[in-house]
Amino acid sequence: MKRISPVTNTVIAISAGVIVLLGYFISAPRLGLDGLRLILLEWSALLAGVAVLIGIGNLFSVHVQKLRERKPGYIYSVALLVFMVTTLFVGVLPGFEPLQGVLYNGIMVPAEISLLAVLAVTLIYSAIRMLRWRTDWKAFVFIATALLVLLGTGPWPVIGQLPVLDEIRTKLIAQVLASGGARGILIGVALGTLTTGLRILFGADRPYGGK
Amino acid sequence: MTATGVFGVVVVVLVVVLMVILTMLQRRSSFSFRKIPALPRLRRSVSLVVEDGTRLHVSLGRGSLLTPFGAAAYPGLGLLQKLGEVTSLSDRPPIATSGDAVLNLVAQDTLRTAHEAVAVDQGFDMNNGRLTGLTPFSFAAGVMPTIRDEAISTNVLIGNFGVEVGLLTEAAERQNASVIAASDNLPAQAVLYAVSTDPLIGEELFAAGAYTQAGDMHAASLVAQDVLRWLVIGAIVVGAVLKAIGVL
């Protein structure tokens, strides 16, 4: 299949990026910048919808390949394919609306919640294991903070909530230390996002095909 | 134009000028950066992938490229391209997973570009770029079998992940596979600190390109970030002082 020239890709991507960026800051109805920006954003939303369809096709294809080649764990692919097709029919065919709720609330939500529960256990185990490979002061601060927050948050059996720890948790840890640290990290991430976006506008990063 | 618009344009122009100047300076003499332990480890792990015939797995998270969360995936895509070129020569080509459909298309294209760059005889398999799920835990549930069943020895998890990243690192740990992980999400960073030996915290996520010699502009943008950070720190300190003396 013949591919679009990387130069064409680059010109289209940079032009669209510059128009959307300028349209965000500058309101110039006479230049038609606002309208053009909105058209581009609407196109991107439409393309994202099409991408979801392609993505579902990709998921289907990956698991059919796994089943055909009898790769390890292919039995899970069978389950995925069966439920994928069932969900598709239930969603498309009229009269199956109540079953949609059963599939969502009866299978998907409990499965995701059970994964969340597994994650809670995994994190406790990992935090304890962390002390094996990381024995510096930062690791101890991490564990001590986690314990303080845990003890300060929970209504414990018999003793109930611990007011002093709750005070430390809300007034010192959450509102001062965690809030300040989080803002610092978020400012760093925002600056990284800004320079990454500008690198794409410069054409230094081209994640849209071709080198 | 509103005051916010003017301020936005000024910041963007300032960063553009800064990046252009720093790129020119970088071409004359390279900037030196502090050590980030995870990145040399990544180079070693990727060499092992080629030598022992195992597979590299790059997960780009689930941040849509149409939202600000997608920015975190770009360093991952850059790494995918660079590492993909190295590991496409191995018996088992790299796999990219994501939890967003647009990101998956871009990942497939990046893998194909890397594959074509090394001119491998065997055809490119589009299924090496995989959309594993569209919700946080369905995404994680889809990635875990990939980590377990595809002979993966190195996992690079760079992008927008939530706390579900803990399940992925645990799955990798069970396979004795190495993990290099970073997320722009704060709870995920806390999780990674506990579950990963060398997590990339905060803006270190965006430093991967500069440390893997992805180009002069990557190094320049990293220095530009440092300059901007000092400007922000200065602005915060001045603001606090002005507030304290009652001017603001």
Short mmCIF file of C-alpha atoms in Angstrom, two decimals:
data_model
loop_
_atom_site.label_atom_id
_atom_site.label_comp_id
_atom_site.label_asym_id
_atom_site.label_seq_id
_atom_site.Cartn_x
_atom_site.Cartn_y
_atom_site.Cartn_z
CA MET A 1 0.00 0.00 0.00
CA LYS A 2 1.35 3.43 -0.93
CA ARG A 3 1.87 5.62 2.13
CA ILE A 4 1.37 9.37 2.38
CA SER A 5 4.66 11.20 2.10
CA PRO A 6 6.15 12.08 5.52
CA VAL A 7 6.54 15.68 4.32
CA THR A 8 2.78 15.94 3.63
CA ASN A 9 2.07 14.44 7.05
CA THR A 10 4.38 16.94 8.69
CA VAL A 11 2.91 19.96 6.87
CA ILE A 12 -0.68 18.93 7.71
CA ALA A 13 0.12 18.16 11.37
CA ILE A 14 2.11 21.35 12.00
CA SER A 15 -0.46 23.56 10.21
CA ALA A 16 -3.35 22.04 12.17
CA GLY A 17 -1.40 22.39 15.43
CA VAL A 18 -0.50 26.04 14.81
CA ILE A 19 -4.09 26.95 13.80
CA VAL A 20 -5.58 25.30 16.92
CA LEU A 21 -2.96 26.88 19.20
CA LEU A 22 -3.40 30.38 17.74
CA GLY A 23 -7.19 30.00 17.69
CA TYR A 24 -7.07 29.18 21.39
CA PHE A 25 -5.30 32.44 22.28
CA ILE A 26 -6.37 34.86 19.54
CA SER A 27 -10.00 35.59 18.77
CA ALA A 28 -10.05 36.85 15.17
CA PRO A 29 -13.42 36.15 13.52
CA ARG A 30 -12.45 38.13 10.41
CA LEU A 31 -9.48 35.84 9.76
CA GLY A 32 -11.76 32.84 10.22
CA LEU A 33 -9.33 31.37 12.74
CA ASP A 34 -12.00 30.46 15.30
CA GLY A 35 -14.15 28.69 12.73
CA LEU A 36 -11.19 26.79 11.30
CA ARG A 37 -10.11 25.74 14.79
CA LEU A 38 -13.60 24.43 15.58
CA ILE A 39 -13.75 22.53 12.27
CA LEU A 40 -10.39 20.89 12.99
CA LEU A 41 -11.49 19.94 16.52
CA GLU A 42 -14.76 18.48 15.18
CA TRP A 43 -12.82 16.46 12.60
CA SER A 44 -10.52 15.15 15.32
CA ALA A 45 -13.54 14.06 17.41
CA LEU A 46 -14.99 12.24 14.38
CA LEU A 47 -11.66 10.57 13.63
CA ALA A 48 -11.38 9.51 17.27
CA GLY A 49 -14.77 7.77 16.90
CA VAL A 50 -13.56 5.94 13.81
CA ALA A 51 -10.34 5.06 15.65
CA VAL A 52 -12.42 3.34 18.37
CA LEU A 53 -14.03 1.11 15.70
CA ILE A 54 -10.59 0.28 14.29
CA GLY A 55 -9.35 -0.36 17.85
CA ILE A 56 -12.17 -2.82 18.50
CA GLY A 57 -11.27 -4.55 15.24
CA ASN A 58 -7.67 -4.69 16.44
CA LEU A 59 -8.70 -6.24 19.79
CA PHE A 60 -10.78 -8.83 17.91
CA SER A 61 -7.95 -9.58 15.49
CA VAL A 62 -5.32 -9.96 18.27
CA HIS A 63 -7.44 -12.51 20.13
CA VAL A 64 -8.47 -14.42 16.98
CA GLN A 65 -4.75 -14.71 16.14
CA LYS A 66 -4.01 -15.91 19.68
CA LEU A 67 -6.76 -18.53 19.40
CA ARG A 68 -5.67 -19.66 15.91
CA GLU A 69 -2.04 -20.08 16.96
CA ARG A 70 -3.07 -21.71 20.28
CA LYS A 71 -0.82 -19.29 22.17
CA PRO A 72 -0.57 -19.63 25.98
CA GLY A 73 -3.76 -18.41 27.65
CA TYR A 74 -5.82 -18.68 24.45
CA ILE A 75 -8.77 -19.91 26.51
CA TYR A 76 -9.13 -16.35 27.87
CA SER A 77 -9.23 -15.12 24.28
CA VAL A 78 -12.15 -17.47 23.64
CA ALA A 79 -14.01 -15.97 26.60
CA LEU A 80 -13.22 -12.44 25.38
CA LEU A 81 -14.40 -13.16 21.83
CA VAL A 82 -17.63 -14.83 23.01
CA PHE A 83 -18.51 -11.91 25.29
CA MET A 84 -17.41 -9.35 22.71
CA VAL A 85 -19.81 -10.79 20.11
CA THR A 86 -22.58 -11.25 22.70
CA THR A 87 -22.22 -7.62 23.87
CA LEU A 88 -22.26 -6.43 20.26
CA PHE A 89 -25.52 -8.27 19.51
CA VAL A 90 -27.11 -7.21 22.79
CA GLY A 91 -26.16 -3.61 22.07
CA VAL A 92 -27.29 -3.57 18.44
CA LEU A 93 -30.41 -5.77 18.38
CA PRO A 94 -33.65 -4.22 19.65
CA GLY A 95 -35.36 -5.70 22.70
CA PHE A 96 -32.19 -6.61 24.60
CA GLU A 97 -31.87 -3.34 26.55
CA PRO A 98 -32.36 -4.96 30.01
CA LEU A 99 -29.58 -7.45 29.21
CA GLN A 100 -27.19 -4.54 28.50
CA GLY A 101 -27.59 -3.47 32.14
CA VAL A 102 -26.98 -7.03 33.33
CA LEU A 103 -23.78 -7.29 31.26
CA TYR A 104 -22.52 -3.93 32.51
CA ASN A 105 -23.62 -4.00 36.16
CA GLY A 106 -23.41 -7.77 36.61
CA ILE A 107 -20.11 -8.55 34.91
CA MET A 108 -18.02 -5.54 33.99
CA VAL A 109 -18.43 -3.43 37.15
CA PRO A 110 -17.85 -6.33 39.62
CA ALA A 111 -14.84 -7.53 37.58
CA GLU A 112 -13.26 -4.06 37.66
CA ILE A 113 -14.02 -3.64 41.38
CA SER A 114 -12.41 -7.01 42.12
CA LEU A 115 -9.29 -5.86 40.26
CA LEU A 116 -9.29 -2.74 42.44
CA ALA A 117 -9.44 -4.98 45.52
CA VAL A 118 -6.52 -7.05 44.18
CA LEU A 119 -4.64 -3.78 43.64
CA ALA A 120 -5.14 -2.79 47.29
CA VAL A 121 -3.55 -6.05 48.46
CA THR A 122 -0.78 -5.73 45.85
CA LEU A 123 0.08 -2.24 47.04
CA ILE A 124 0.30 -3.23 50.72
CA TYR A 125 2.55 -6.13 49.78
CA SER A 126 4.67 -3.90 47.51
CA ALA A 127 5.04 -1.20 50.16
CA ILE A 128 6.38 -3.77 52.63
CA ARG A 129 8.63 -5.31 49.96
CA MET A 130 9.92 -1.84 49.02
CA LEU A 131 11.83 -1.69 52.30
CA ARG A 132 13.98 -4.59 51.06
CA TRP A 133 15.49 -2.70 48.14
CA ARG A 134 15.08 0.88 49.30
CA THR A 135 16.36 1.58 52.78
CA ASP A 136 16.93 5.33 52.56
CA TRP A 137 15.11 8.00 54.57
CA LYS A 138 12.68 8.66 51.71
CA ALA A 139 11.34 5.11 51.91
CA PHE A 140 10.74 5.46 55.65
CA VAL A 141 9.01 8.83 55.16
CA PHE A 142 6.83 7.17 52.50
CA ILE A 143 5.84 4.28 54.77
CA ALA A 144 5.37 6.51 57.84
CA THR A 145 3.12 8.89 55.86
CA ALA A 146 1.10 6.00 54.46
CA LEU A 147 0.60 4.60 57.98
CA LEU A 148 -0.32 8.01 59.41
CA VAL A 149 -2.90 8.58 56.67
CA LEU A 150 -4.26 5.07 57.10
CA LEU A 151 -4.55 5.38 60.89
CA GLY A 152 -5.94 8.91 60.68
CA THR A 153 -8.56 8.05 58.07
CA GLY A 154 -10.10 4.84 59.29
CA PRO A 155 -12.86 4.50 61.85
CA TRP A 156 -11.20 1.70 63.81
CA PRO A 157 -13.07 -1.06 65.69
CA VAL A 158 -13.78 -0.22 69.34
CA ILE A 159 -11.71 3.02 69.44
CA GLY A 160 -13.36 4.69 66.41
CA GLN A 161 -11.52 7.59 64.76
CA LEU A 162 -8.29 8.91 66.25
CA PRO A 163 -8.81 12.71 66.44
CA VAL A 164 -5.13 13.68 66.83
CA LEU A 165 -4.03 11.61 63.83
CA ASP A 166 -7.01 12.85 61.83
CA GLU A 167 -5.93 16.44 62.59
CA ILE A 168 -2.34 15.70 61.49
CA ARG A 169 -3.62 14.01 58.34
CA THR A 170 -5.96 16.77 57.21
CA LYS A 171 -4.20 19.92 58.42
CA LEU A 172 -0.55 19.01 57.94
CA ILE A 173 -0.18 16.11 55.50
CA ALA A 174 -3.06 16.71 53.07
CA GLN A 175 -3.35 20.50 53.07
CA VAL A 176 0.32 21.50 53.41
CA LEU A 177 2.85 18.79 52.54
CA ALA A 178 0.94 16.74 49.97
CA SER A 179 -0.70 19.78 48.39
CA GLY A 180 2.62 21.65 48.03
CA GLY A 181 4.45 18.61 46.68
CA ALA A 182 1.64 17.78 44.26
CA ARG A 183 1.61 21.34 42.89
CA GLY A 184 5.38 21.21 42.40
CA ILE A 185 5.15 17.93 40.48
CA LEU A 186 2.20 19.16 38.43
CA ILE A 187 4.06 22.36 37.46
CA GLY A 188 6.96 20.17 36.29
CA VAL A 189 4.60 17.96 34.29
CA ALA A 190 2.88 21.02 32.78
CA LEU A 191 6.24 22.46 31.65
CA GLY A 192 7.14 19.08 30.16
CA THR A 193 3.80 18.99 28.34
CA LEU A 194 4.40 22.49 26.96
CA THR A 195 7.87 21.72 25.59
CA THR A 196 6.69 18.35 24.21
CA GLY A 197 3.84 20.08 22.35
CA LEU A 198 6.20 22.69 20.93
CA ARG A 199 8.66 20.00 19.78
CA ILE A 200 5.80 18.48 17.77
CA LEU A 201 4.93 21.90 16.31
CA PHE A 202 8.60 22.31 15.33
CA GLY A 203 8.47 18.91 13.64
CA ALA A 204 11.28 17.60 15.87
CA ASP A 205 8.94 14.85 17.14
CA ARG A 206 6.77 13.29 14.43
CA PRO A 207 4.50 10.64 15.90
CA TYR A 208 2.33 10.66 12.78
CA GLY A 209 4.31 8.48 10.39
CA GLY A 210 7.70 8.62 8.80
CA LYS A 211 11.03 9.70 10.24
CA MET B 1 -7.35 39.42 22.89
CA THR B 2 -7.90 38.78 26.61
CA ALA B 3 -5.20 39.19 29.23
CA THR B 4 -5.00 35.39 29.56
CA GLY B 5 -4.55 35.13 25.79
CA VAL B 6 -1.73 37.71 25.82
CA PHE B 7 -0.03 35.91 28.71
CA GLY B 8 -0.38 32.58 26.91
CA VAL B 9 1.15 33.93 23.69
CA VAL B 10 4.01 35.54 25.65
CA VAL B 11 4.78 32.24 27.43
CA VAL B 12 4.64 30.23 24.18
CA VAL B 13 6.87 32.74 22.33
CA LEU B 14 9.31 32.80 25.26
CA VAL B 15 9.57 29.00 25.29
CA VAL B 16 9.97 28.87 21.48
CA VAL B 17 12.82 31.43 21.59
CA LEU B 18 14.41 29.60 24.51
CA MET B 19 14.24 26.25 22.73
CA VAL B 20 15.71 27.63 19.49
CA ILE B 21 18.64 29.30 21.32
CA LEU B 22 19.28 26.22 23.47
CA THR B 23 19.17 23.93 20.42
CA MET B 24 21.88 26.03 18.77
CA LEU B 25 23.95 25.94 21.98
CA GLN B 26 23.46 22.17 22.24
CA ARG B 27 24.86 21.73 18.71
CA ARG B 28 28.03 23.58 19.75
CA SER B 29 28.58 21.70 23.01
CA SER B 30 26.35 19.08 24.58
CA PHE B 31 24.58 19.84 27.84
CA SER B 32 25.27 17.47 30.70
CA PHE B 33 22.39 16.19 32.79
CA ARG B 34 22.12 14.66 36.24
CA LYS B 35 21.94 10.88 36.47
CA ILE B 36 18.50 9.24 36.31
CA PRO B 37 19.21 5.58 37.25
CA ALA B 38 16.23 4.18 35.30
CA LEU B 39 17.47 5.35 31.90
CA PRO B 40 20.90 3.63 31.77
CA ARG B 41 19.10 0.53 33.09
CA LEU B 42 16.71 0.81 30.16
CA ARG B 43 19.62 0.75 27.69
CA ARG B 44 21.04 -2.37 29.36
CA SER B 45 17.65 -4.10 29.39
CA VAL B 46 17.07 -3.38 25.70
CA SER B 47 20.49 -4.83 24.82
CA LEU B 48 19.46 -7.97 26.70
CA VAL B 49 16.22 -8.18 24.71
CA VAL B 50 18.19 -8.44 21.46
CA GLU B 51 20.78 -10.83 22.88
CA ASP B 52 18.50 -13.37 24.54
CA GLY B 53 15.73 -13.34 21.93
CA THR B 54 13.02 -12.10 24.24
CA ARG B 55 10.61 -9.28 23.59
CA LEU B 56 10.29 -5.59 24.48
CA HIS B 57 6.91 -4.32 25.63
CA VAL B 58 6.10 -0.61 25.55
CA SER B 59 2.83 0.46 27.14
CA LEU B 60 1.67 3.99 26.41
CA GLY B 61 -1.13 4.24 28.95
CA ARG B 62 -4.62 5.41 28.22
CA GLY B 63 -4.35 9.17 27.77
CA SER B 64 -6.18 10.25 24.65
CA LEU B 65 -4.05 12.30 22.26
CA LEU B 66 -7.04 14.65 21.94
CA THR B 67 -6.73 15.68 25.59
CA PRO B 68 -3.85 17.18 27.65
CA PHE B 69 -3.29 13.70 29.18
CA GLY B 70 -2.06 12.53 25.78
CA ALA B 71 1.14 14.58 26.16
CA ALA B 72 2.52 11.94 28.52
CA ALA B 73 2.34 9.38 25.71
CA TYR B 74 4.65 11.32 23.36
CA PRO B 75 7.87 10.47 25.26
CA GLY B 76 6.68 6.85 25.18
CA LEU B 77 6.11 7.05 21.41
CA GLY B 78 9.59 8.54 20.97
CA LEU B 79 11.08 5.68 22.98
CA LEU B 80 8.96 3.16 21.06
CA GLN B 81 10.39 4.45 17.78
CA LYS B 82 13.99 4.43 19.01
CA LEU B 83 13.85 1.12 20.89
CA GLY B 84 11.67 -0.39 18.15
CA GLU B 85 14.46 0.18 15.62
CA VAL B 86 16.92 -1.65 17.87
CA THR B 87 14.68 -4.56 18.84
CA SER B 88 12.95 -5.10 15.46
CA LEU B 89 16.10 -7.02 14.53
CA SER B 90 15.42 -9.53 17.31
CA ASP B 91 13.48 -12.79 16.72
CA ARG B 92 10.52 -11.36 18.55
CA PRO B 93 9.49 -7.86 17.47
CA PRO B 94 8.39 -5.35 20.14
CA ILE B 95 4.79 -5.04 21.30
CA ALA B 96 3.02 -1.77 22.09
CA THR B 97 -0.14 -1.66 24.19
CA SER B 98 -2.44 1.26 24.90
CA GLY B 99 -5.85 2.03 26.33
CA ASP B 100 -6.90 4.64 23.81
CA ALA B 101 -7.92 4.01 20.21
CA VAL B 102 -6.15 7.03 18.65
CA LEU B 103 -3.01 6.28 20.63
CA ASN B 104 -3.15 2.69 19.40
CA LEU B 105 -3.24 3.83 15.76
CA VAL B 106 -0.24 6.10 16.33
CA ALA B 107 1.60 3.30 18.16
CA GLN B 108 1.00 0.90 15.25
CA ASP B 109 2.31 3.50 12.82
CA THR B 110 5.38 4.13 14.99
CA LEU B 111 6.09 0.40 15.18
CA ARG B 112 5.75 0.11 11.41
CA THR B 113 8.09 3.07 10.85
CA ALA B 114 10.67 1.47 13.18
CA HIS B 115 10.22 -1.87 11.39
CA GLU B 116 10.74 -0.30 7.95
CA ALA B 117 13.74 1.72 9.16
CA VAL B 118 15.71 -1.47 9.82
CA ALA B 119 14.40 -3.12 6.61
CA VAL B 120 13.59 -6.47 8.21
CA ASP B 121 12.69 -9.19 5.67
CA GLN B 122 9.72 -10.52 7.59
CA GLY B 123 6.43 -8.68 7.17
CA PHE B 124 5.12 -6.26 9.76
CA ASP B 125 2.33 -7.56 12.00
CA MET B 126 -0.18 -4.82 12.84
CA ASN B 127 -1.29 -6.86 15.86
CA ASN B 128 1.97 -5.91 17.60
CA GLY B 129 0.22 -2.61 18.36
CA ARG B 130 -2.68 -3.52 20.64
CA LEU B 131 -5.64 -1.74 22.12
CA THR B 132 -6.22 -3.78 25.27
CA GLY B 133 -9.20 -2.02 26.84
CA LEU B 134 -10.90 1.34 27.06
CA THR B 135 -11.44 1.61 30.84
CA PRO B 136 -8.57 1.72 33.36
CA PHE B 137 -8.96 -1.80 34.69
CA SER B 138 -9.98 -3.44 31.40
CA PHE B 139 -6.81 -1.88 29.95
CA ALA B 140 -4.75 -3.35 32.80
CA ALA B 141 -6.53 -6.71 32.51
CA GLY B 142 -5.65 -6.78 28.82
CA VAL B 143 -1.98 -5.85 29.32
CA MET B 144 -1.30 -8.39 32.08
CA PRO B 145 -1.63 -11.50 29.83
CA THR B 146 0.65 -9.79 27.29
CA ILE B 147 3.33 -9.34 29.97
CA ARG B 148 2.85 -12.96 31.09
CA ASP B 149 2.53 -14.88 27.81
CA GLU B 150 4.67 -13.09 25.21
CA ALA B 151 8.21 -13.84 26.49
CA ILE B 152 8.72 -10.25 27.52
CA SER B 153 11.90 -9.39 29.41
CA THR B 154 11.65 -5.58 29.43
CA ASN B 155 8.57 -3.49 30.04
CA VAL B 156 8.58 0.25 29.39
CA LEU B 157 5.43 1.80 30.86
CA ILE B 158 5.44 5.48 29.89
CA GLY B 159 2.27 7.52 29.53
CA ASN B 160 -0.91 8.36 31.36
CA PHE B 161 -1.58 5.53 33.80
CA GLY B 162 -3.69 5.55 36.94
CA VAL B 163 -3.20 3.39 40.03
CA GLU B 164 -3.82 0.31 37.87
CA VAL B 165 -0.15 0.58 36.87
CA GLY B 166 0.55 -1.31 40.12
CA LEU B 167 -1.06 -4.41 38.61
CA LEU B 168 1.16 -4.14 35.54
CA THR B 169 4.40 -3.80 37.52
CA GLU B 170 3.33 -6.72 39.72
CA ALA B 171 2.65 -8.86 36.62
CA ALA B 172 6.12 -7.97 35.28
CA GLU B 173 7.71 -8.74 38.66
CA ARG B 174 6.16 -12.23 38.60
CA GLN B 175 7.88 -12.88 35.24
CA ASN B 176 11.21 -11.50 36.51
CA ALA B 177 11.01 -8.91 33.75
CA SER B 178 12.49 -5.46 34.22
CA VAL B 179 10.21 -2.44 34.40
CA ILE B 180 10.88 1.21 33.58
CA ALA B 181 7.76 3.16 34.48
CA ALA B 182 6.55 6.75 34.49
CA SER B 183 3.17 8.46 34.59
CA ASP B 184 1.97 12.05 34.70
CA ASN B 185 -0.74 11.02 37.16
CA LEU B 186 0.07 11.78 40.82
CA PRO B 187 -1.52 8.71 42.49
CA ALA B 188 0.18 6.52 39.86
CA GLN B 189 3.54 8.13 40.70
CA ALA B 190 2.99 7.28 44.38
CA VAL B 191 2.16 3.69 43.41
CA LEU B 192 5.25 3.48 41.17
CA TYR B 193 7.44 4.75 44.00
CA ALA B 194 6.32 1.76 46.07
CA VAL B 195 6.34 -0.95 43.41
CA SER B 196 9.21 -0.03 41.09
CA THR B 197 12.93 0.17 41.89
CA ASP B 198 13.69 3.26 39.76
CA PRO B 199 10.49 5.13 38.94
CA LEU B 200 10.60 8.31 36.88
CA ILE B 201 8.93 10.99 39.02
CA GLY B 202 7.30 14.20 37.77
CA GLU B 203 8.92 15.82 34.77
CA GLU B 204 11.52 13.01 34.52
CA LEU B 205 8.86 11.40 32.32
CA PHE B 206 9.65 13.98 29.64
CA ALA B 207 13.43 13.57 29.97
CA ALA B 208 13.66 10.16 28.32
CA GLY B 209 14.29 11.59 24.83
CA ALA B 210 17.20 13.77 26.00
CA TYR B 211 18.82 10.84 27.81
CA THR B 212 18.47 8.45 24.87
CA GLN B 213 20.00 10.91 22.37
CA ALA B 214 16.75 11.37 20.47
CA GLY B 215 17.95 14.72 19.10
CA ASP B 216 19.32 18.16 19.97
CA MET B 217 15.86 19.60 20.51
CA HIS B 218 15.08 17.01 23.19
CA ALA B 219 18.14 18.12 25.17
CA ALA B 220 17.27 21.78 24.53
CA SER B 221 13.68 21.34 25.67
CA LEU B 222 14.87 19.68 28.88
CA VAL B 223 17.12 22.66 29.66
CA ALA B 224 14.26 25.00 28.70
CA GLN B 225 12.08 23.20 31.26
CA ASP B 226 14.74 23.83 33.92
CA VAL B 227 14.94 27.54 33.02
CA LEU B 228 11.15 27.82 33.11
CA ARG B 229 11.03 26.02 36.43
CA TRP B 230 13.39 28.59 37.96
CA LEU B 231 11.22 31.38 36.52
CA VAL B 232 8.13 29.79 38.10
CA ILE B 233 9.95 29.38 41.43
CA GLY B 234 10.99 33.06 41.26
CA ALA B 235 7.42 34.12 40.49
CA ILE B 236 6.06 32.05 43.41
CA VAL B 237 8.63 33.50 45.86
CA VAL B 238 8.02 37.09 44.67
CA GLY B 239 4.25 36.52 44.86
CA ALA B 240 4.54 35.15 48.40
CA VAL B 241 6.70 38.11 49.52
CA LEU B 242 4.32 40.65 47.92
CA LYS B 243 1.37 38.91 49.57
CA ALA B 244 3.16 38.91 52.94
CA ILE B 245 3.88 42.64 52.82
CA GLY B 246 0.33 43.40 51.71
CA VAL B 247 0.99 44.58 48.14
CA LEU B 248 -1.08 41.79 46.55
#
